[in-house]
Amino acid sequence: MNTLPVQPPSGALIGGQWHATSETLEVLRPASGDPIARIAASTADDVDAAVAAARAAFAGELGSWASWSARARSEWLYRFSQAIDADADHLAALECADTGKPISQARGDIAACARYFRFYAGAADKLHGETIPFDPDYAVMTLREPYGVCAQIIPWNYPAQIFGRCVAAALAAGNTCVLKPAEDACLSVLRLAELAVDTGLPDGALNVVPGLGRVAGAALAEHPDIDHLSFTGSPDTGTLVTQAAAVHHVPVTLELGGKSPQLLFADADRQSALDAVVRGIIQNAGQTCSAGSRLLVEASIHDEVVDALARRFEALVCDAGEQDPDCGALINARQRDKVMTLIEAATEDGIQIAARGRLADDAPAGGHFVVPHLLTQVPEGHSVSCEELFGPVLVVQPFADEAEAVRLANATDFGLCAGVWTRDGGRQLRLAKAIRSGQVFVNNYGAAGGIELPFGGVGKSGHGREKGFEGLKSYTRLKTVAIRHG
Ligand code: TXE
């Protein structure tokens, strides 16, 4: 087994204690396929115990989270953000080994995780209801109340960031959490949970049940005593967990990925646009829900843009994340095979590979690498332009005019993010309104991660909003109080 910079706990965190589970799962390093750790395989009974602990912490029977003031919660969240910063080197090395992502991106993810806790520390005591002018004999107000026990099922592509996004907001609003991290990558999450306990989080406020999706994830989604469910992952699993939660009328927030377009017009600052287009697809080897995986380019500049992109793609290098390459390995063999199969099917349909990157000569054998691919001559409606590949594959399609650009941008079932590159102010606004998407970025892509910016999708990309102040609100429910005082 490879050595890690620090061994995260191998059990499930339930009521402030780490419990060994009867079975464990092997964790493989994506860059080489070598085993690097074992994690708990939580059962339905473990999930039951974790929900009971979260319920007790919320009800004030265990620990004291329920009785903490918003200011006290804020102070703990801030203290925890400092603990994350202090442990950033360990956490980033774990994230890099466990997910395969380049070490600089892993460091950025850990910094973002700490920022979530700082952002929600600042927001926790600024969340309030309103008064409503109704009738002179009444005083009417709204109260923002925590749901109670929040269940959170998260994926393997950004474990630390998504942990920050959902746990910080849920705790800030006064909820308690049961989190099911992904079996493919959760070492940073286990380390973060350990740090949370060390930083004085009351027992049961945060519970973590690592394990298989179909076992621990399914048990959590169908649990009768959860009050809210947030899920990030594939649309198919999103449907399953929504059906399970519906049995108990549990509200669900879903973030299900995308097929996000970048629209490049001839009048744009082309250098900035192309830099962002390449970054937007190779970040985390394309395994990013908001990856800009389609480039729609004005026909008059299509050939020049493809040439310029081809030069950039040919210079991209894949290697183990520890070498800080342009692109790391994909998470597992299944994901690599899925991406390669879709690329092969596309070429059989006449789609051109205009350029591809290369694997470093000394890249580890056994790694799940897919070099970046630039695909052109893609017919409208082809699966590579409609389905999420979740790999470093950019599809380029030309458009004749603004109307066609909008039509192509909206031609998938997804709607998570979009980028628009143009200097024309009127067009910027028209497109921002016309594109069916949860976020639209103009002359940038992603606003540098923008943890302050509400994030979520439409259609197959899911519903509900996380990040920013909206994300905090989504972990509360609104109560209306009307007092007739005569
Ligand atoms: O996702 P799953 P997978 C997309 C991406 C990828 C595809 C498949 O296109 O190729 O999904 O990835 C838990 N009940 N995204 O199979 O299964 C699982 O343990 C409850 C986009 O890894 O959705 C993990 O914790 N939970 C995405 C989480 O669900 C279940 C990020 C996500 O796994 C479960 C990841 C069940 N029956 C993949 N089955 C994004 N939006 O960023 C699994 N899980």
Coordinates of N, CA and C in Angstrom, one line a residue, residues 128-323:
H128 N -32.0 36.1 8.5 CA -33.2 36.4 9.3 C -34.4 36.5 8.5
G129 N -35.6 36.4 9.2 CA -36.8 36.5 8.5 C -37.2 38.0 8.3
E130 N -38.5 38.2 8.0 CA -38.9 39.6 7.7 C -40.2 39.9 8.4
T131 N -40.6 41.1 8.5 CA -41.9 41.5 9.0 C -42.7 41.9 7.8
I132 N -44.0 41.6 7.9 CA -44.9 41.9 6.7 C -46.0 42.8 7.1
P133 N -46.2 44.0 6.4 CA -47.2 44.9 6.8 C -48.6 44.3 6.3
F134 N -49.4 43.9 7.2 CA -50.6 43.1 6.8 C -51.9 43.9 7.2
D135 N -52.1 44.1 8.5 CA -53.3 44.7 9.0 C -52.9 45.3 10.3
P136 N -53.5 46.5 10.6 CA -53.1 47.2 11.8 C -53.2 46.4 13.1
D137 N -54.1 45.4 13.1 CA -54.3 44.6 14.3 C -53.4 43.4 14.4
Y138 N -52.5 43.3 13.4 CA -51.6 42.1 13.4 C -50.2 42.5 13.4
A139 N -49.3 41.6 13.9 CA -47.9 41.7 13.7 C -47.6 40.4 13.0
V140 N -47.0 40.5 11.7 CA -46.7 39.3 11.0 C -45.2 39.2 10.7
M141 N -44.7 38.1 10.9 CA -43.3 37.9 10.6 C -43.0 36.5 10.0
T142 N -41.8 36.4 9.4 CA -41.4 35.1 8.9 C -40.2 34.7 9.8
L143 N -40.1 33.5 10.1 CA -38.9 32.9 10.8 C -38.2 32.0 9.9
R144 N -36.9 32.0 9.8 CA -36.1 31.0 9.0 C -35.6 30.0 10.0
E145 N -36.1 28.8 9.9 CA -35.7 27.7 10.8 C -34.9 26.6 10.1
P146 N -34.0 26.0 10.8 CA -33.3 24.9 10.2 C -34.2 23.7 10.0
Y147 N -33.9 22.9 9.0 CA -34.8 21.7 8.8 C -34.7 20.7 9.9
G148 N -33.5 20.5 10.4 CA -33.3 19.4 11.4 C -32.1 18.6 10.9
V149 N -32.4 17.3 10.6 CA -31.3 16.4 10.1 C -31.2 16.5 8.6
C150 N -30.0 16.9 8.1 CA -29.8 17.1 6.7 C -28.9 15.9 6.2
A151 N -29.4 15.1 5.2 CA -28.7 14.0 4.6 C -28.0 14.6 3.4
Q152 N -26.7 14.2 3.2 CA -25.9 14.8 2.1 C -25.2 13.6 1.4
I153 N -25.4 13.4 0.2 CA -24.7 12.4 -0.6 C -23.9 13.1 -1.6
I154 N -22.6 12.9 -1.6 CA -21.7 13.7 -2.4 C -20.8 12.8 -3.3
P155 N -20.3 13.3 -4.4 CA -19.5 12.5 -5.4 C -18.0 12.6 -5.1
W156 N -17.3 12.0 -6.0 CA -15.9 11.8 -5.9 C -15.0 12.9 -6.6
N157 N -15.6 13.7 -7.4 CA -14.8 14.6 -8.2 C -14.2 15.8 -7.4
Y158 N -15.0 16.3 -6.5 CA -14.5 17.4 -5.6 C -14.9 17.1 -4.2
P159 N -14.4 16.1 -3.6 CA -14.9 15.7 -2.2 C -14.8 16.9 -1.2
A160 N -13.6 17.5 -1.1 CA -13.4 18.5 -0.1 C -14.3 19.8 -0.4
Q161 N -14.3 20.2 -1.6 CA -15.1 21.4 -2.0 C -16.6 21.1 -1.7
I162 N -17.1 20.0 -2.1 CA -18.5 19.7 -2.0 C -18.9 19.5 -0.5
F163 N -17.9 18.9 0.2 CA -18.1 18.8 1.7 C -18.3 20.2 2.2
G164 N -17.4 21.2 1.9 CA -17.5 22.5 2.3 C -18.8 23.2 1.9
R165 N -19.2 23.0 0.7 CA -20.4 23.6 0.2 C -21.6 23.2 0.9
C166 N -21.8 21.9 1.2 CA -23.1 21.5 1.9 C -23.0 21.5 3.4
V167 N -21.8 21.0 3.9 CA -21.8 20.9 5.4 C -21.7 22.3 6.0
A168 N -20.9 23.2 5.5 CA -20.8 24.6 6.1 C -22.2 25.3 6.1
A169 N -22.9 25.2 5.0 CA -24.2 25.9 4.9 C -25.2 25.3 5.8
A170 N -25.2 23.9 5.9 CA -26.2 23.2 6.7 C -26.0 23.5 8.2
L171 N -24.7 23.4 8.6 CA -24.4 23.7 10.0 C -24.6 25.2 10.4
A172 N -24.3 26.1 9.4 CA -24.4 27.5 9.7 C -25.9 27.8 10.0
A173 N -26.8 27.1 9.3 CA -28.2 27.4 9.5 C -28.8 26.7 10.7
G174 N -28.0 25.9 11.4 CA -28.4 25.3 12.6 C -28.9 23.8 12.5
N175 N -28.6 23.2 11.3 CA -29.0 21.8 11.1 C -27.9 20.9 11.7
T176 N -28.2 19.6 11.7 CA -27.1 18.6 11.9 C -27.0 17.8 10.6
C177 N -25.9 17.1 10.4 CA -25.7 16.5 9.1 C -25.3 15.0 9.3
V178 N -25.8 14.2 8.2 CA -25.3 12.9 8.0 C -24.8 12.9 6.6
L179 N -23.5 12.7 6.4 CA -22.9 12.8 5.0 C -22.4 11.5 4.6
K180 N -22.8 11.1 3.3 CA -22.3 9.9 2.7 C -21.4 10.3 1.6
P181 N -20.1 10.2 1.8 CA -19.1 10.5 0.7 C -19.1 9.4 -0.3
A182 N -18.4 9.6 -1.4 CA -18.3 8.6 -2.5 C -17.3 7.6 -2.1
E183 N -17.6 6.3 -2.5 CA -16.7 5.2 -2.2 C -15.4 5.4 -3.0
D184 N -15.4 6.1 -4.2 CA -14.2 6.2 -5.0 C -13.2 7.2 -4.5
A185 N -13.7 8.2 -3.7 CA -12.7 9.2 -3.2 C -13.4 9.9 -2.0
C186 N -12.8 9.6 -0.8 CA -13.4 10.3 0.4 C -12.4 10.5 1.5
L187 N -11.1 10.4 1.2 CA -10.1 10.5 2.2 C -10.0 11.9 2.8
S188 N -10.1 12.9 1.9 CA -10.0 14.3 2.5 C -11.2 14.6 3.4
V189 N -12.4 14.0 3.0 CA -13.6 14.2 3.8 C -13.4 13.6 5.2
L190 N -12.8 12.4 5.2 CA -12.6 11.7 6.5 C -11.6 12.6 7.4
R191 N -10.6 13.1 6.8 CA -9.7 13.9 7.5 C -10.4 15.2 8.0
L192 N -11.2 15.8 7.1 CA -11.9 17.0 7.5 C -12.9 16.7 8.7
A193 N -13.5 15.6 8.6 CA -14.4 15.2 9.7 C -13.6 15.1 11.0
E194 N -12.4 14.5 10.9 CA -11.6 14.3 12.1 C -11.2 15.7 12.7
L195 N -10.9 16.6 11.8 CA -10.5 18.0 12.2 C -11.7 18.7 12.9
A196 N -12.9 18.4 12.3 CA -14.1 19.1 12.9 C -14.3 18.6 14.3
V197 N -14.1 17.3 14.6 CA -14.3 16.8 16.0 C -13.2 17.5 16.8
D198 N -12.0 17.5 16.3 CA -10.9 18.1 17.1 C -11.1 19.6 17.4
T199 N -11.8 20.2 16.6 CA -12.0 21.7 16.7 C -13.2 22.0 17.6
G200 N -13.8 20.9 18.2 CA -14.8 21.2 19.2 C -16.3 21.2 18.7
L201 N -16.5 20.6 17.5 CA -17.9 20.4 17.0 C -18.6 19.5 18.0
P202 N -19.8 19.8 18.5 CA -20.5 18.9 19.4 C -20.7 17.5 18.8
D203 N -20.8 16.5 19.6 CA -21.0 15.2 19.1 C -22.3 15.1 18.4
G204 N -22.3 14.4 17.2 CA -23.6 14.2 16.5 C -23.9 15.3 15.5
A205 N -23.3 16.5 15.6 CA -23.6 17.6 14.7 C -23.3 17.2 13.3
L206 N -22.1 16.5 13.1 CA -21.7 16.0 11.8 C -21.4 14.5 12.0
N207 N -22.1 13.7 11.1 CA -21.8 12.2 11.1 C -21.4 11.9 9.7
V208 N -20.5 11.0 9.5 CA -20.0 10.6 8.2 C -20.1 9.1 8.0
V209 N -20.8 8.6 7.0 CA -21.0 7.2 6.8 C -20.4 6.8 5.4
P210 N -19.1 6.5 5.3 CA -18.6 6.1 4.0 C -19.1 4.8 3.6
G211 N -19.1 4.5 2.3 CA -19.6 3.2 1.9 C -20.2 3.2 0.5
L212 N -20.7 2.1 0.1 CA -21.3 1.9 -1.2 C -22.6 2.8 -1.4
G213 N -22.7 3.3 -2.6 CA -23.9 4.1 -2.8 C -25.2 3.3 -2.7
R214 N -25.2 2.0 -3.2 CA -26.4 1.3 -3.2 C -26.7 0.7 -1.9
V215 N -25.8 0.8 -0.9 CA -26.0 0.3 0.4 C -26.2 1.6 1.4
A216 N -25.1 2.2 1.7 CA -25.2 3.3 2.6 C -26.0 4.5 2.0
G217 N -25.7 4.8 0.7 CA -26.4 5.9 0.1 C -27.9 5.7 0.1
A218 N -28.3 4.5 -0.4 CA -29.7 4.2 -0.5 C -30.4 4.2 0.9
A219 N -29.7 3.7 1.9 CA -30.3 3.6 3.3 C -30.5 5.1 3.8
L220 N -29.6 6.0 3.4 CA -29.7 7.4 3.9 C -30.9 8.0 3.1
A221 N -30.9 7.9 1.8 CA -32.0 8.6 1.0 C -33.4 8.1 1.5
E222 N -33.5 6.8 1.8 CA -34.9 6.3 2.2 C -35.2 6.4 3.7
H223 N -34.2 7.0 4.4 CA -34.4 7.0 5.9 C -35.6 7.8 6.3
P224 N -36.5 7.3 7.1 CA -37.7 8.1 7.5 C -37.5 9.2 8.4
D225 N -36.2 9.3 9.0 CA -36.0 10.4 10.0 C -35.1 11.5 9.5
I226 N -34.9 11.6 8.2 CA -34.2 12.8 7.7 C -35.2 13.9 7.3
D227 N -34.7 15.1 7.4 CA -35.6 16.3 7.1 C -35.3 17.0 5.8
H228 N -34.1 16.7 5.2 CA -33.7 17.3 4.0 C -32.7 16.5 3.3
L229 N -32.6 16.4 2.0 CA -31.6 15.6 1.3 C -31.0 16.5 0.2
S230 N -29.6 16.5 0.3 CA -29.0 17.2 -0.9 C -28.1 16.1 -1.5
F231 N -28.2 16.1 -2.8 CA -27.5 15.0 -3.6 C -26.7 15.7 -4.8
T232 N -25.5 15.3 -4.9 CA -24.7 15.7 -6.1 C -24.2 14.4 -6.8
G233 N -24.5 14.2 -8.0 CA -24.0 13.0 -8.7 C -24.7 12.9 -10.1
S234 N -25.0 11.7 -10.5 CA -25.5 11.4 -11.8 C -27.0 11.6 -11.9
P235 N -27.6 11.9 -13.0 CA -29.0 12.1 -13.1 C -29.8 10.8 -12.7
D236 N -29.2 9.6 -13.1 CA -29.9 8.4 -12.8 C -30.0 8.2 -11.3
T237 N -28.9 8.3 -10.6 CA -28.9 8.2 -9.1 C -29.8 9.3 -8.5
G238 N -29.7 10.5 -9.1 CA -30.6 11.6 -8.6 C -32.1 11.2 -8.6
T239 N -32.5 10.5 -9.7 CA -33.9 10.0 -9.8 C -34.2 9.0 -8.6
L240 N -33.2 8.1 -8.4 CA -33.4 7.1 -7.4 C -33.6 7.7 -6.0
V241 N -32.7 8.6 -5.7 CA -32.7 9.2 -4.3 C -34.0 10.1 -4.2
T242 N -34.4 10.7 -5.3 CA -35.6 11.6 -5.2 C -36.8 10.7 -4.9
Q243 N -36.9 9.6 -5.6 CA -38.0 8.7 -5.4 C -38.0 8.2 -3.9
A244 N -36.8 7.8 -3.4 CA -36.8 7.3 -2.1 C -37.2 8.4 -1.1
A245 N -36.7 9.6 -1.3 CA -37.0 10.7 -0.3 C -38.5 11.1 -0.4
A246 N -39.1 10.9 -1.6 CA -40.5 11.3 -1.8 C -41.4 10.5 -0.9
V247 N -41.0 9.3 -0.6 CA -41.9 8.4 0.3 C -42.2 9.1 1.6
H248 N -41.2 9.8 2.1 CA -41.4 10.5 3.4 C -41.5 12.0 3.2
H249 N -41.8 12.5 1.9 CA -42.0 13.9 1.6 C -40.8 14.7 2.1
V250 N -39.6 14.2 1.9 CA -38.4 15.0 2.2 C -38.0 15.9 1.1
P251 N -37.8 17.2 1.3 CA -37.4 18.0 0.2 C -35.9 17.7 -0.2
V252 N -35.7 17.9 -1.5 CA -34.4 17.4 -2.1 C -33.8 18.5 -2.9
T253 N -32.5 18.7 -2.8 CA -31.7 19.6 -3.7 C -30.9 18.7 -4.5
L254 N -30.9 18.8 -5.8 CA -30.2 18.0 -6.7 C -29.2 18.8 -7.6
E255 N -28.0 18.3 -7.6 CA -27.0 18.9 -8.6 C -26.4 17.8 -9.4
L256 N -26.8 17.7 -10.7 CA -26.6 16.5 -11.5 C -25.7 16.7 -12.7
G257 N -24.9 17.7 -12.7 CA -23.9 17.8 -13.8 C -24.5 18.6 -15.0
G258 N -23.8 18.5 -16.1 CA -24.2 19.3 -17.3 C -23.5 19.0 -18.6
K259 N -23.8 19.8 -19.6 CA -23.1 19.7 -20.9 C -23.0 21.2 -21.3
S260 N -22.2 21.9 -20.5 CA -22.3 23.4 -20.6 C -21.6 23.9 -21.8
P261 N -22.2 24.9 -22.5 CA -21.6 25.5 -23.7 C -20.8 26.8 -23.4
Q262 N -19.8 27.0 -24.2 CA -19.2 28.3 -24.2 C -19.5 28.9 -25.7
L263 N -20.0 30.1 -25.8 CA -20.3 30.7 -27.0 C -19.3 31.7 -27.4
L264 N -18.6 31.5 -28.5 CA -17.5 32.5 -28.8 C -17.9 33.2 -30.1
F265 N -18.0 34.6 -30.0 CA -18.3 35.4 -31.1 C -17.0 36.0 -31.7
A266 N -17.1 36.4 -33.0 CA -15.9 36.9 -33.7 C -15.4 38.2 -33.0
D267 N -16.2 39.0 -32.3 CA -15.7 40.2 -31.8 C -15.1 40.1 -30.4
A268 N -15.0 38.9 -29.9 CA -14.5 38.7 -28.5 C -13.0 38.8 -28.4
D269 N -12.5 39.0 -27.2 CA -11.1 38.9 -26.9 C -10.7 37.4 -27.0
R270 N -10.1 37.1 -28.1 CA -10.0 35.6 -28.4 C -9.0 34.9 -27.5
Q271 N -7.9 35.6 -27.1 CA -6.9 35.0 -26.3 C -7.5 34.6 -24.9
S272 N -8.2 35.6 -24.3 CA -8.8 35.3 -23.0 C -9.8 34.2 -23.1
A273 N -10.6 34.2 -24.2 CA -11.6 33.2 -24.4 C -11.0 31.8 -24.5
L274 N -9.9 31.7 -25.4 CA -9.4 30.4 -25.6 C -8.7 29.8 -24.3
D275 N -8.0 30.7 -23.6 CA -7.4 30.3 -22.3 C -8.5 29.7 -21.4
A276 N -9.6 30.4 -21.3 CA -10.7 29.9 -20.5 C -11.4 28.7 -21.0
V277 N -11.5 28.6 -22.3 CA -12.1 27.4 -22.9 C -11.2 26.1 -22.6
V278 N -9.9 26.2 -22.7 CA -9.1 25.1 -22.4 C -9.1 24.8 -21.0
R279 N -9.0 25.8 -20.1 CA -9.1 25.5 -18.7 C -10.4 24.9 -18.3
G280 N -11.5 25.4 -18.9 CA -12.8 24.9 -18.6 C -13.1 23.5 -18.9
I281 N -12.3 22.9 -19.7 CA -12.5 21.5 -20.1 C -11.4 20.5 -19.5
I282 N -10.2 21.1 -19.2 CA -9.2 20.1 -18.7 C -9.2 20.1 -17.2
Q283 N -9.8 21.1 -16.5 CA -9.8 21.2 -15.1 C -10.3 19.8 -14.5
N284 N -9.6 19.2 -13.6 CA -10.0 18.0 -13.0 C -10.3 16.9 -14.1
A285 N -9.5 17.0 -15.2 CA -9.6 16.1 -16.3 C -11.1 16.0 -16.9
G286 N -11.7 17.1 -16.8 CA -13.1 17.2 -17.4 C -14.2 16.6 -16.5
Q287 N -13.7 16.1 -15.3 CA -14.7 15.5 -14.4 C -15.3 16.6 -13.4
T288 N -15.9 17.6 -14.1 CA -16.4 18.7 -13.3 C -17.8 19.0 -13.8
C289 N -18.7 19.1 -12.9 CA -20.1 19.2 -13.3 C -20.3 20.4 -14.2
S290 N -19.6 21.5 -13.9 CA -19.7 22.7 -14.7 C -18.7 22.8 -15.8
A291 N -18.0 21.7 -16.2 CA -17.0 21.8 -17.3 C -17.7 22.4 -18.6
G292 N -16.9 23.2 -19.2 CA -17.4 23.8 -20.5 C -17.0 22.8 -21.6
S293 N -17.9 21.9 -21.8 CA -17.6 20.8 -22.7 C -18.0 20.9 -24.1
R294 N -18.7 22.1 -24.4 CA -19.1 22.4 -25.8 C -18.6 23.8 -26.1
L295 N -17.9 23.9 -27.3 CA -17.5 25.3 -27.7 C -18.4 25.5 -29.0
L296 N -19.2 26.6 -28.9 CA -20.0 27.0 -30.0 C -19.3 28.2 -30.6
V297 N -18.9 28.2 -31.8 CA -18.0 29.3 -32.3 C -18.6 29.9 -33.6
E298 N -18.6 31.2 -33.7 CA -19.1 31.9 -34.9 C -18.4 31.3 -36.1
A299 N -19.2 31.0 -37.1 CA -18.7 30.3 -38.3 C -17.5 31.0 -39.0
S300 N -17.5 32.3 -39.0 CA -16.5 33.1 -39.7 C -15.1 32.9 -39.1
I301 N -15.0 32.5 -37.8 CA -13.7 32.3 -37.2 C -13.5 30.8 -36.8
H302 N -14.4 29.9 -37.2 CA -14.3 28.5 -36.8 C -13.0 27.9 -37.1
D303 N -12.5 28.0 -38.3 CA -11.3 27.3 -38.7 C -10.1 27.8 -37.9
E304 N -10.0 29.2 -37.8 CA -8.9 29.8 -37.1 C -8.9 29.3 -35.6
V305 N -10.1 29.3 -35.0 CA -10.2 28.9 -33.6 C -9.8 27.5 -33.4
V306 N -10.3 26.6 -34.3 CA -9.9 25.2 -34.2 C -8.4 25.0 -34.3
D307 N -7.7 25.7 -35.3 CA -6.3 25.6 -35.4 C -5.6 26.1 -34.1
A308 N -6.1 27.2 -33.6 CA -5.4 27.7 -32.4 C -5.6 26.7 -31.2
L309 N -6.8 26.2 -31.1 CA -7.1 25.2 -30.0 C -6.3 23.9 -30.2
A310 N -6.2 23.5 -31.5 CA -5.4 22.3 -31.7 C -4.0 22.4 -31.2
R311 N -3.4 23.6 -31.5 CA -2.0 23.8 -31.0 C -1.9 23.7 -29.4
R312 N -3.0 24.3 -28.8 CA -3.0 24.2 -27.3 C -3.2 22.8 -26.8
F313 N -4.1 22.1 -27.5 CA -4.4 20.7 -27.0 C -3.2 19.8 -27.2
E314 N -2.5 20.0 -28.3 CA -1.3 19.1 -28.5 C -0.2 19.3 -27.5
A315 N -0.2 20.5 -26.8 CA 0.8 20.8 -25.8 C 0.4 20.3 -24.4
L316 N -0.8 19.7 -24.3 CA -1.3 19.3 -23.0 C -0.7 18.0 -22.6
V317 N -0.3 17.9 -21.3 CA 0.3 16.6 -20.9 C -0.5 16.0 -19.7
C318 N -0.7 14.7 -19.8 CA -1.3 13.9 -18.7 C -0.3 13.2 -17.8
D319 N -0.5 13.2 -16.5 CA 0.5 12.5 -15.7 C -0.1 12.3 -14.3
A320 N 0.6 11.7 -13.4 CA 0.1 11.6 -12.0 C -0.1 13.0 -11.4
G321 N -1.1 13.2 -10.6 CA -1.4 14.5 -10.1 C -0.3 15.1 -9.3
E322 N 0.5 14.3 -8.7 CA 1.7 14.8 -7.9 C 2.7 15.5 -8.7
Q323 N 2.7 15.2 -10.0 CA 3.6 16.0 -11.0 C 3.1 17.3 -11.4

